[in-house]
Coordinates of C-alpha atoms and ligand atoms in Angstrom, one line a residue:
X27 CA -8.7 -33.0 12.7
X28 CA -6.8 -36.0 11.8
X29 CA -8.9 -39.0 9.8
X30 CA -8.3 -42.6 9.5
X31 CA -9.6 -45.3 7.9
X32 CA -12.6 -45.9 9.8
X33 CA -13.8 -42.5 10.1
X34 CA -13.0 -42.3 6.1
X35 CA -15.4 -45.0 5.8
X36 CA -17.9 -43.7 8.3
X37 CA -17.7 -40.4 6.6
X38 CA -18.6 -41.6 3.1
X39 CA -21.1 -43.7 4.6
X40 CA -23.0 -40.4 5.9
X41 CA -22.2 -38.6 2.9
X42 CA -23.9 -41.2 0.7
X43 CA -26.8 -41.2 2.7
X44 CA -27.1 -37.5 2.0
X45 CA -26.6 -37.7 -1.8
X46 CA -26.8 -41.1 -2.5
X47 CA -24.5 -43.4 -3.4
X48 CA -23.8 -43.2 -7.3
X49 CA -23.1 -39.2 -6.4
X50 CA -20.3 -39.5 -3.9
X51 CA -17.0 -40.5 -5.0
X52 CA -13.4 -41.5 -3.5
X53 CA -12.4 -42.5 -6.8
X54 CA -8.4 -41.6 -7.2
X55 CA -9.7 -40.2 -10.9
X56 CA -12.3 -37.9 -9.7
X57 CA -10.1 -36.6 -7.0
X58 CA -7.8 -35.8 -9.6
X59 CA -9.9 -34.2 -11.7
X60 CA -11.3 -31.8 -8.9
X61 CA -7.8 -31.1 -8.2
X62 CA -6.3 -29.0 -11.2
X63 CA -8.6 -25.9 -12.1
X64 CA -7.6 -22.7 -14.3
X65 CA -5.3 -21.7 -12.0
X66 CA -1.8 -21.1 -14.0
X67 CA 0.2 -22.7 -11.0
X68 CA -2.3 -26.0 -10.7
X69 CA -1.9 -26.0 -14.5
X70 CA 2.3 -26.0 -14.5
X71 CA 2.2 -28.9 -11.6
X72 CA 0.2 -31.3 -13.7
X73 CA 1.9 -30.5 -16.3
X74 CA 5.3 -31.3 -14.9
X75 CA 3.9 -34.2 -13.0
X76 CA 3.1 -33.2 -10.1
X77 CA -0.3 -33.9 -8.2
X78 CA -2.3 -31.1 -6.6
X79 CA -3.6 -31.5 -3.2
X80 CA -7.2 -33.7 -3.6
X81 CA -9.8 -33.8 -1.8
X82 CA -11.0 -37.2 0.1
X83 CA -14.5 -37.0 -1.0
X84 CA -16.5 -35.6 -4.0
X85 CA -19.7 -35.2 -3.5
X86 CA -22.7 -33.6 -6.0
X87 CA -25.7 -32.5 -3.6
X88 CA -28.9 -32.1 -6.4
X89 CA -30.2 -28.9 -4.5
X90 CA -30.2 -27.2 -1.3
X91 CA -31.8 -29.3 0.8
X92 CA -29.0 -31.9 -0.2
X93 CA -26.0 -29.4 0.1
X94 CA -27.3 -28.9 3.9
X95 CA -27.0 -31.9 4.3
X96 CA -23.6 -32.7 3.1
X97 CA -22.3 -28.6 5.2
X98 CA -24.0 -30.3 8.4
X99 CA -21.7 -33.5 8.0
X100 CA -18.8 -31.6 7.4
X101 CA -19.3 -29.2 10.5
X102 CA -19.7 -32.4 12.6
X103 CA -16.8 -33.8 11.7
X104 CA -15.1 -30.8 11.6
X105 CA -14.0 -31.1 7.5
X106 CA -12.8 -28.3 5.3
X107 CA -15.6 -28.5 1.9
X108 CA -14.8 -26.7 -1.2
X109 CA -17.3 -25.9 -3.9
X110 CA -16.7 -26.5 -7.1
X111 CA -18.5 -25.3 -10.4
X112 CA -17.0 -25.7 -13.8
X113 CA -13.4 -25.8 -12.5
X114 CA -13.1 -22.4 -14.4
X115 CA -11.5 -20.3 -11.9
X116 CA -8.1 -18.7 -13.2
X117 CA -7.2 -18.1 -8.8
X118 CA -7.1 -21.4 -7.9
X119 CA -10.6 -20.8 -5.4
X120 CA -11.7 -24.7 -6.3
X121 CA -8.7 -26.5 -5.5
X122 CA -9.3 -28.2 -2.2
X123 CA -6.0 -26.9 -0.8
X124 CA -6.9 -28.7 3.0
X125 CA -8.5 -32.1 1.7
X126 CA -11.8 -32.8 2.8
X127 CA -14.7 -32.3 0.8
X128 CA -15.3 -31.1 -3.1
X129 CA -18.9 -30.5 -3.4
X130 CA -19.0 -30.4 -7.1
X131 CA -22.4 -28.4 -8.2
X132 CA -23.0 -29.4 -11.6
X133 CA -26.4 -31.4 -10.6
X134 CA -28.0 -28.2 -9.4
X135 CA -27.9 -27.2 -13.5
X136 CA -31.8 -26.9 -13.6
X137 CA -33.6 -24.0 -15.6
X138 CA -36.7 -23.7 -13.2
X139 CA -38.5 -20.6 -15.0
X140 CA -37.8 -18.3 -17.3
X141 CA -39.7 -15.3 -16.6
X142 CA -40.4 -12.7 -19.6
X143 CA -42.6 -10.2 -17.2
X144 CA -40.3 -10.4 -14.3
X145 CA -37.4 -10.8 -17.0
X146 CA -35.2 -13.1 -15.2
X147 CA -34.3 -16.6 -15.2
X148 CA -34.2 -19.3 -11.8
X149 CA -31.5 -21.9 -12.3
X150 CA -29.6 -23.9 -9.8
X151 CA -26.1 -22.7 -10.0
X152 CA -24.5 -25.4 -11.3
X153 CA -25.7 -24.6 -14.9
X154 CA -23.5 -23.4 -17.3
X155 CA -24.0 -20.1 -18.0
X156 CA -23.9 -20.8 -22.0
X157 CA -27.5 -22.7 -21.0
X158 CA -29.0 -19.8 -19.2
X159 CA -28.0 -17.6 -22.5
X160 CA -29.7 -20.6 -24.6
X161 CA -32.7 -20.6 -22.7
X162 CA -33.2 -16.6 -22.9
X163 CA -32.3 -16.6 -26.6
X164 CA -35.6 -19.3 -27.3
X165 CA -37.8 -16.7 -26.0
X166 CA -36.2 -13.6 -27.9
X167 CA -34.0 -12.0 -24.9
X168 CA -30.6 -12.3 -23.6
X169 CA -28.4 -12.5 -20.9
X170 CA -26.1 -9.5 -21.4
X171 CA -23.0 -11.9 -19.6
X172 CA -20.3 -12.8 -22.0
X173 CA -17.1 -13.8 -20.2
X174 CA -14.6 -15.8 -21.9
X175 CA -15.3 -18.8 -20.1
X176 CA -19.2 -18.5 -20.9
X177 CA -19.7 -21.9 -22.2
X178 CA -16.9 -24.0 -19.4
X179 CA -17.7 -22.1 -16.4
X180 CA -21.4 -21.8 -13.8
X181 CA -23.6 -19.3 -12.9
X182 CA -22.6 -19.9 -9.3
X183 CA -18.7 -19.6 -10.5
X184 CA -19.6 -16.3 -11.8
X185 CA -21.6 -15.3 -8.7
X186 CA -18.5 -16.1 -6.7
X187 CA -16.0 -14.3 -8.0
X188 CA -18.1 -11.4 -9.0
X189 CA -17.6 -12.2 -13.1
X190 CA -17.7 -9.5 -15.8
X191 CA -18.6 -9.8 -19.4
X192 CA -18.0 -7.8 -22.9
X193 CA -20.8 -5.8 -22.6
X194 CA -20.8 -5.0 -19.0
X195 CA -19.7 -1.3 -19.3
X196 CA -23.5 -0.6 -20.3
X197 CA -25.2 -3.8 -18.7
X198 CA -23.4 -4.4 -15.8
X199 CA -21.2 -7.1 -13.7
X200 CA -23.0 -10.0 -12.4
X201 CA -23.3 -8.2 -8.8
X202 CA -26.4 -5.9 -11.4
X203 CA -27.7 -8.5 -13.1
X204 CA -28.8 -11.3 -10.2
X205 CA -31.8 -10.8 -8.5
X206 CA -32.5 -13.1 -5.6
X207 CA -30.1 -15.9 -4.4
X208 CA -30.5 -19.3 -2.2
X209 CA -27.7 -19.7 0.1
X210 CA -26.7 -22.7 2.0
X211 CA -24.9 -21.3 5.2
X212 CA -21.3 -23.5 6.4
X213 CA -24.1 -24.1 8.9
X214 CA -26.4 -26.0 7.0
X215 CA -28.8 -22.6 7.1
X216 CA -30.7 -22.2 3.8
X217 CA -31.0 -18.8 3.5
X218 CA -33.0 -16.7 0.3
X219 CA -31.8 -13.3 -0.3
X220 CA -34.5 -10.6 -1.3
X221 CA -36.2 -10.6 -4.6
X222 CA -35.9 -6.5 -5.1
X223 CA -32.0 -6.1 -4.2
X224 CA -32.1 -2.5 -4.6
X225 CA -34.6 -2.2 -1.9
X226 CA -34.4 0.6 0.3
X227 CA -34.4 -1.1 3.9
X228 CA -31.6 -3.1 5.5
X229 CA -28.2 -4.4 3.5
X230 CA -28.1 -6.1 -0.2
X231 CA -27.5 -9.8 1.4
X232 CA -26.6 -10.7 -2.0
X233 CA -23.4 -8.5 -2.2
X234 CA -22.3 -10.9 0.9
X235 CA -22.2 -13.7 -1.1
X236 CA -20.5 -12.3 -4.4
X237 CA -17.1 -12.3 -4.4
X238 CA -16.7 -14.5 -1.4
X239 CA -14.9 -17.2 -4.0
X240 CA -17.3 -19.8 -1.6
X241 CA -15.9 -18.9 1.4
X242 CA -19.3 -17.4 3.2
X243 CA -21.6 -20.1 1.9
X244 CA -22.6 -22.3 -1.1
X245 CA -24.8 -20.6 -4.0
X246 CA -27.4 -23.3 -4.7
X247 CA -29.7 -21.3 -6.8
X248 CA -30.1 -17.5 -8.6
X249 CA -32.5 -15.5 -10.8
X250 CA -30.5 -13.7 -13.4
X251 CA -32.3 -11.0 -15.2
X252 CA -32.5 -11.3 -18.8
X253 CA -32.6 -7.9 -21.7
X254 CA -34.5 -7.8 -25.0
X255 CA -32.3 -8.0 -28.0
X256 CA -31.1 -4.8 -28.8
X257 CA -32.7 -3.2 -31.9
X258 CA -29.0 -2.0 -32.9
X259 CA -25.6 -3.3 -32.2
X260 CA -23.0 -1.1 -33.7
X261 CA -19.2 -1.1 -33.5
X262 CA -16.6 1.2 -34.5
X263 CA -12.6 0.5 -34.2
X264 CA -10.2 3.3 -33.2
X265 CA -6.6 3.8 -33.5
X266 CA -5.1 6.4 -30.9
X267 CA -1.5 7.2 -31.6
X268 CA -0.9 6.7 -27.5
X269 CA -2.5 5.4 -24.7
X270 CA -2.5 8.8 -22.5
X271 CA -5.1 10.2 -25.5
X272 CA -7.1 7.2 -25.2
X273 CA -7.3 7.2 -21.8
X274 CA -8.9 10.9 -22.1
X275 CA -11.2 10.3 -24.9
X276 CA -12.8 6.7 -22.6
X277 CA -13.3 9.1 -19.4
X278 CA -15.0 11.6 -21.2
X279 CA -17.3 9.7 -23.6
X280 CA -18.3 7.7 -19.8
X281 CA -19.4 10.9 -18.7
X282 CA -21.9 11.0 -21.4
X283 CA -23.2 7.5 -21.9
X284 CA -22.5 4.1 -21.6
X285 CA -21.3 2.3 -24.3
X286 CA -21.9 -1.8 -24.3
X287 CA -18.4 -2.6 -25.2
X288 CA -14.7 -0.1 -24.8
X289 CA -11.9 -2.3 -25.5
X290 CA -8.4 -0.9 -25.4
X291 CA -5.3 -2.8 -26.1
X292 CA -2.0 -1.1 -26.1
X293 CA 0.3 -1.0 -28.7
X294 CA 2.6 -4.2 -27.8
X295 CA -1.3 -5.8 -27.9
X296 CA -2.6 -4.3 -30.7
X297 CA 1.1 -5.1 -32.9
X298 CA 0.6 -9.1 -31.8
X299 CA -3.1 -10.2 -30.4
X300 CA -5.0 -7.6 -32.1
X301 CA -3.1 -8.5 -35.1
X302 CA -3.5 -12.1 -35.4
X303 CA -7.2 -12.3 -34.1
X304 CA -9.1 -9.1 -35.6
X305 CA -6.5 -7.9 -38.4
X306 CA -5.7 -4.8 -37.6
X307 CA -1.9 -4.0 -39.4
X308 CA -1.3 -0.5 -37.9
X309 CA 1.2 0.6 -35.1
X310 CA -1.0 2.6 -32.2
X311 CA -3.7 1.9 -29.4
X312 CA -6.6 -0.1 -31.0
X313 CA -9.8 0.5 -29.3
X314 CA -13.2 -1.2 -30.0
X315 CA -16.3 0.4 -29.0
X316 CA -19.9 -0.4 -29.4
X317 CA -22.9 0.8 -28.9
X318 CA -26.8 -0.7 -29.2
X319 CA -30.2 0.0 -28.0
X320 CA -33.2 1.5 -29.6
X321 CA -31.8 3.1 -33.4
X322 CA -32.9 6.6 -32.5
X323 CA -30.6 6.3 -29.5
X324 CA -27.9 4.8 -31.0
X325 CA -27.8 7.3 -34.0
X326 CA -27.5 10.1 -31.2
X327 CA -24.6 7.9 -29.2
X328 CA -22.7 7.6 -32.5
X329 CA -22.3 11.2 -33.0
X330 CA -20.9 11.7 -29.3
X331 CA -18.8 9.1 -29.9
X332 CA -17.2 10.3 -32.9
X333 CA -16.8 13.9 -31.9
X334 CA -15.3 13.0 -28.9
X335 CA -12.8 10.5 -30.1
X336 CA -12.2 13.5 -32.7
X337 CA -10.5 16.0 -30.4
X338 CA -8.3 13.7 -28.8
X339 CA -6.9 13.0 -32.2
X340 CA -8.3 9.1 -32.9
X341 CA -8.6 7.0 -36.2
X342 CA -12.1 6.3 -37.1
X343 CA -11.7 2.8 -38.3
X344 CA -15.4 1.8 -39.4
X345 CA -16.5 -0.9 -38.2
X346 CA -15.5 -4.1 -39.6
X347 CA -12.7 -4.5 -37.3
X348 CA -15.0 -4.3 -34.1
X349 CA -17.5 -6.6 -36.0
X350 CA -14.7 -9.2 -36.2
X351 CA -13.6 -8.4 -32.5
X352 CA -17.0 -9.3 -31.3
X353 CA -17.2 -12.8 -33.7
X354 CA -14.2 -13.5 -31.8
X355 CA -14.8 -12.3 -28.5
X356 CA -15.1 -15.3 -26.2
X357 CA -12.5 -17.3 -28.5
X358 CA -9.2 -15.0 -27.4
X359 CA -8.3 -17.2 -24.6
X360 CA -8.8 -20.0 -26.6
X361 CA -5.8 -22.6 -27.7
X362 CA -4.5 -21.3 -30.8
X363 CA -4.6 -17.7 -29.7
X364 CA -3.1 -17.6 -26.7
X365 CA 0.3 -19.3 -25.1
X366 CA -0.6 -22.5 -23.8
X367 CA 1.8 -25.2 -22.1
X368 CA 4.8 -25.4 -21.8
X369 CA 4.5 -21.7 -21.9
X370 CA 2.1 -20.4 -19.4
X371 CA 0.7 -16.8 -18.4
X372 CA -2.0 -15.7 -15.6
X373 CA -4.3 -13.0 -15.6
X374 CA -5.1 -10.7 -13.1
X375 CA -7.8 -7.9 -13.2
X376 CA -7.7 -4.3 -11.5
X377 CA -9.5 -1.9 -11.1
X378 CA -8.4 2.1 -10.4
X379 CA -9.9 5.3 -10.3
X380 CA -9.5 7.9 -13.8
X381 CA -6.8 10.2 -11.8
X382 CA -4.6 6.7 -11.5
X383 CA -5.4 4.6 -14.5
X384 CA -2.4 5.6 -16.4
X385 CA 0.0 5.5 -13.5
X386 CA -1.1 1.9 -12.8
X387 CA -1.0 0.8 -16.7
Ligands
FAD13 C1 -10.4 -19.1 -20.7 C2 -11.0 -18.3 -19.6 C3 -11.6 -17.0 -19.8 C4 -12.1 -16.4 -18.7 N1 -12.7 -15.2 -18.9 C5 -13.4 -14.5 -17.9 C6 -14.1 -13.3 -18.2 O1 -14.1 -12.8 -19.3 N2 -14.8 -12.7 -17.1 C7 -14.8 -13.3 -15.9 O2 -15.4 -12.7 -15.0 N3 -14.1 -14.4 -15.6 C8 -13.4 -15.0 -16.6 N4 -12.8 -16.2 -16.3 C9 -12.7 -16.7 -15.0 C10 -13.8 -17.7 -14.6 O3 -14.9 -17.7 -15.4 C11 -14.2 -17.4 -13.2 O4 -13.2 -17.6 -12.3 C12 -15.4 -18.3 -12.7 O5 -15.5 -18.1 -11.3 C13 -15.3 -19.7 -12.9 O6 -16.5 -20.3 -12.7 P1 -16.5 -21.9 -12.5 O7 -18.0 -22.3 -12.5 O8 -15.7 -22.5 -13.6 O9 -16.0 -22.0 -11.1 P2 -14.9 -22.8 -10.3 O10 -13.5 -22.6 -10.9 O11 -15.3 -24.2 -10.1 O12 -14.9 -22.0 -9.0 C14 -14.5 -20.6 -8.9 C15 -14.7 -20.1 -7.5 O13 -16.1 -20.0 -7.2 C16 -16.5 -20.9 -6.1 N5 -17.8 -21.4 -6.4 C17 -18.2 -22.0 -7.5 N6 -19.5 -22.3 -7.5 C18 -20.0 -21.8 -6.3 C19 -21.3 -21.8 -5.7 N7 -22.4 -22.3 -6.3 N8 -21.4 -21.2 -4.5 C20 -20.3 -20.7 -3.9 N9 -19.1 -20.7 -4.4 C21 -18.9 -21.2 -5.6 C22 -15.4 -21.9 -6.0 O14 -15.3 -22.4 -4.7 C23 -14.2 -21.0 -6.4 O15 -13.7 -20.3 -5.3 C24 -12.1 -16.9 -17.4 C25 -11.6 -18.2 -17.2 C26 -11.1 -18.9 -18.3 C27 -10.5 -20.3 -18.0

């Protein structure tokens, strides 16, 4: 649909009813700020200059009863909307591509329990997930997420894309670790997801909503679980003369158990980024693996990790190389480490079976 002036104005008039004023924006600034996100490409335009498609309005619904409000508007008028978290997003999902509506969730940051029986935390999803870590950390426990982008990017960011952390090899992705979910439908529906998602009856609404990069519905609040603090956190670096023995020595120690953290980074990686960030001056495959729990268990998963790595011919490294891996680990990304403009990369994951892992590397 085509808009004009008037029905601009109209628009923004309904739209400040529903959040009120002082949280609606046309501002050319704010547009423009909700117009560039990680996204190399979005990144290279403003660098060179160029503006981004914007959105006409950008609006910050406190909670879901708000965010209905602002989806019903939209559907009325017939208005793309485009949620936006922390702006994080290294696909470009945030950039409102069609105009219309940015409905930017960073007022929905509240911590509304954190639950040490149930072991979880209820936020709104605009908090940033650093907070959620904060808040489990004052009561002894943690998260178990650690993405790069843990202290810029939103739970609901995370949600959307289906986010992964360090540790997730033992822990899980973010699809394991939330429990039940409050979903505002394109409708203006709010919806809650069950509170047991691994319930036996019917289909895991929440795996709807993950991944869907906002497309099926805006994620207004979560419980996360939370862990206790493992007893033991161990890490041992490996060198692996190639990357076909490395590959054999990961599948099989999998079989066995599940260690927190298996890093490998070929040799072109090890020879510049493992180099500069964790100090490792050797030519080969580094690997970082850790491994944490209760200490009985972790003295048992350190043997089968060492006489595995063994036959396949790796360097036991100790473990001050993984140590400084894991000081560094959400800082790799950072400026200073990696290119940044002029010179720009993207970054893609993918995931493949064992029988075609090497293929696809
Ligand atoms: C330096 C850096 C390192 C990174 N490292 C990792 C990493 O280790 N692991 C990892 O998984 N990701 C990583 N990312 C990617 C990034 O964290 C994710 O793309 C995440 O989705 C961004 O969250 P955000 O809050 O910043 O979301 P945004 O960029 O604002 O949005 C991302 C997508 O989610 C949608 N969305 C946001 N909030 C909601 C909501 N409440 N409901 C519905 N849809 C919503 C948006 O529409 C968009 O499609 C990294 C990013 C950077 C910049």
């Amino acid at each position: 649909m085509q808009t004009n002036e008037f029905l601009n104005a109209m628009i923004l008039t309904e739209l400040e009813d529903a959040v009120g004023v002082e949280n609606c924006s046309i501002k050319p600034i704010d547009k423009v700020t909700h117009s560039v996100d990680y996204y190399w490409l979005s990144r290279m335009w403003a660098d060179r200059g160029r503006r981004m498609p914007e959105a006409d309005f950008v609006v910050a619904p406190k909670d879901a009863q708000e965010t209905s409000k602002v989806l019903k508007i939209a559907n009325y008028y017939k208005i793309p909307v485009t949620t936006w978290g922390g702006g994080g997003g290294t696909q470009g999902g945030a950039i409102p591509v069609c105009g219309g509506i940015i409905l930017d969730t960073k007022r929905m940051n509240r911590i509304y329990e954190v639950n040490t029986e149930g072991m979880y935390i209820e936020c709104g999803t605009g908090a940033i997930y650093k907070h959620i870590e904060w808040a489990a950390n004052e009561v002894g426990k943690a998260t178990m997420h650690y993405p790069s982008s843990l202290t810029c990017s939103t739970v609901g960011g995370f949600l959307a894309h289906r986010g992964i952390g360090v540790v997730s090899t033992k822990y899980g992705k973010i699809d394991d670790m939330v429990l039940q979910m409050e979903v505002v439908l394109p409708n203006g529906d709010i919806i809650y997801t069950s509170p047991a998602p691994k319930h036996a009856a019917g289909p895991d609404l929440n795996q709807i909503f993950i991944g869907s990069e906002g497309t099926l519905g805006v994620i207004t609040k979560a419980q996360i679980r939370i862990y206790d603090q493992p007893e033991e956190r161990r890490f041992r670096g490996f060198l692996f003369q190639d990357m076909t023995g490395a590959f054999k020595a990961s599948r099989e120690l999998l079989q066995k158990f599940k260690p927190s953290v298996m890093r490998l980074y070929d040799p072109a990686e090890t020879a510049s980024l493992i180099k500069k960030i964790v100090g490792v001056e050797r030519e080969g495959a580094f690997m970082n693996v850790a491994y944490e729990g209760v200490k009985e268990m972790v003295d048992v998963e350190e043997k089968i990790l060492l006489d595995t790595f063994k036959k396949y011919g790796a360097e036991d490294l100790g473990s001050e190389y993984g140590e400084k891996w894991w000081e560094e680990k959400i800082t790799f990304f950072y400026p200073g480490h990696m290119m940044d403009i002029p010179q720009m990369f993207g970054t893609m994951d993918t995931i493949a079976p064992y029988g075609k892992i090497e293929e696809i590397y």
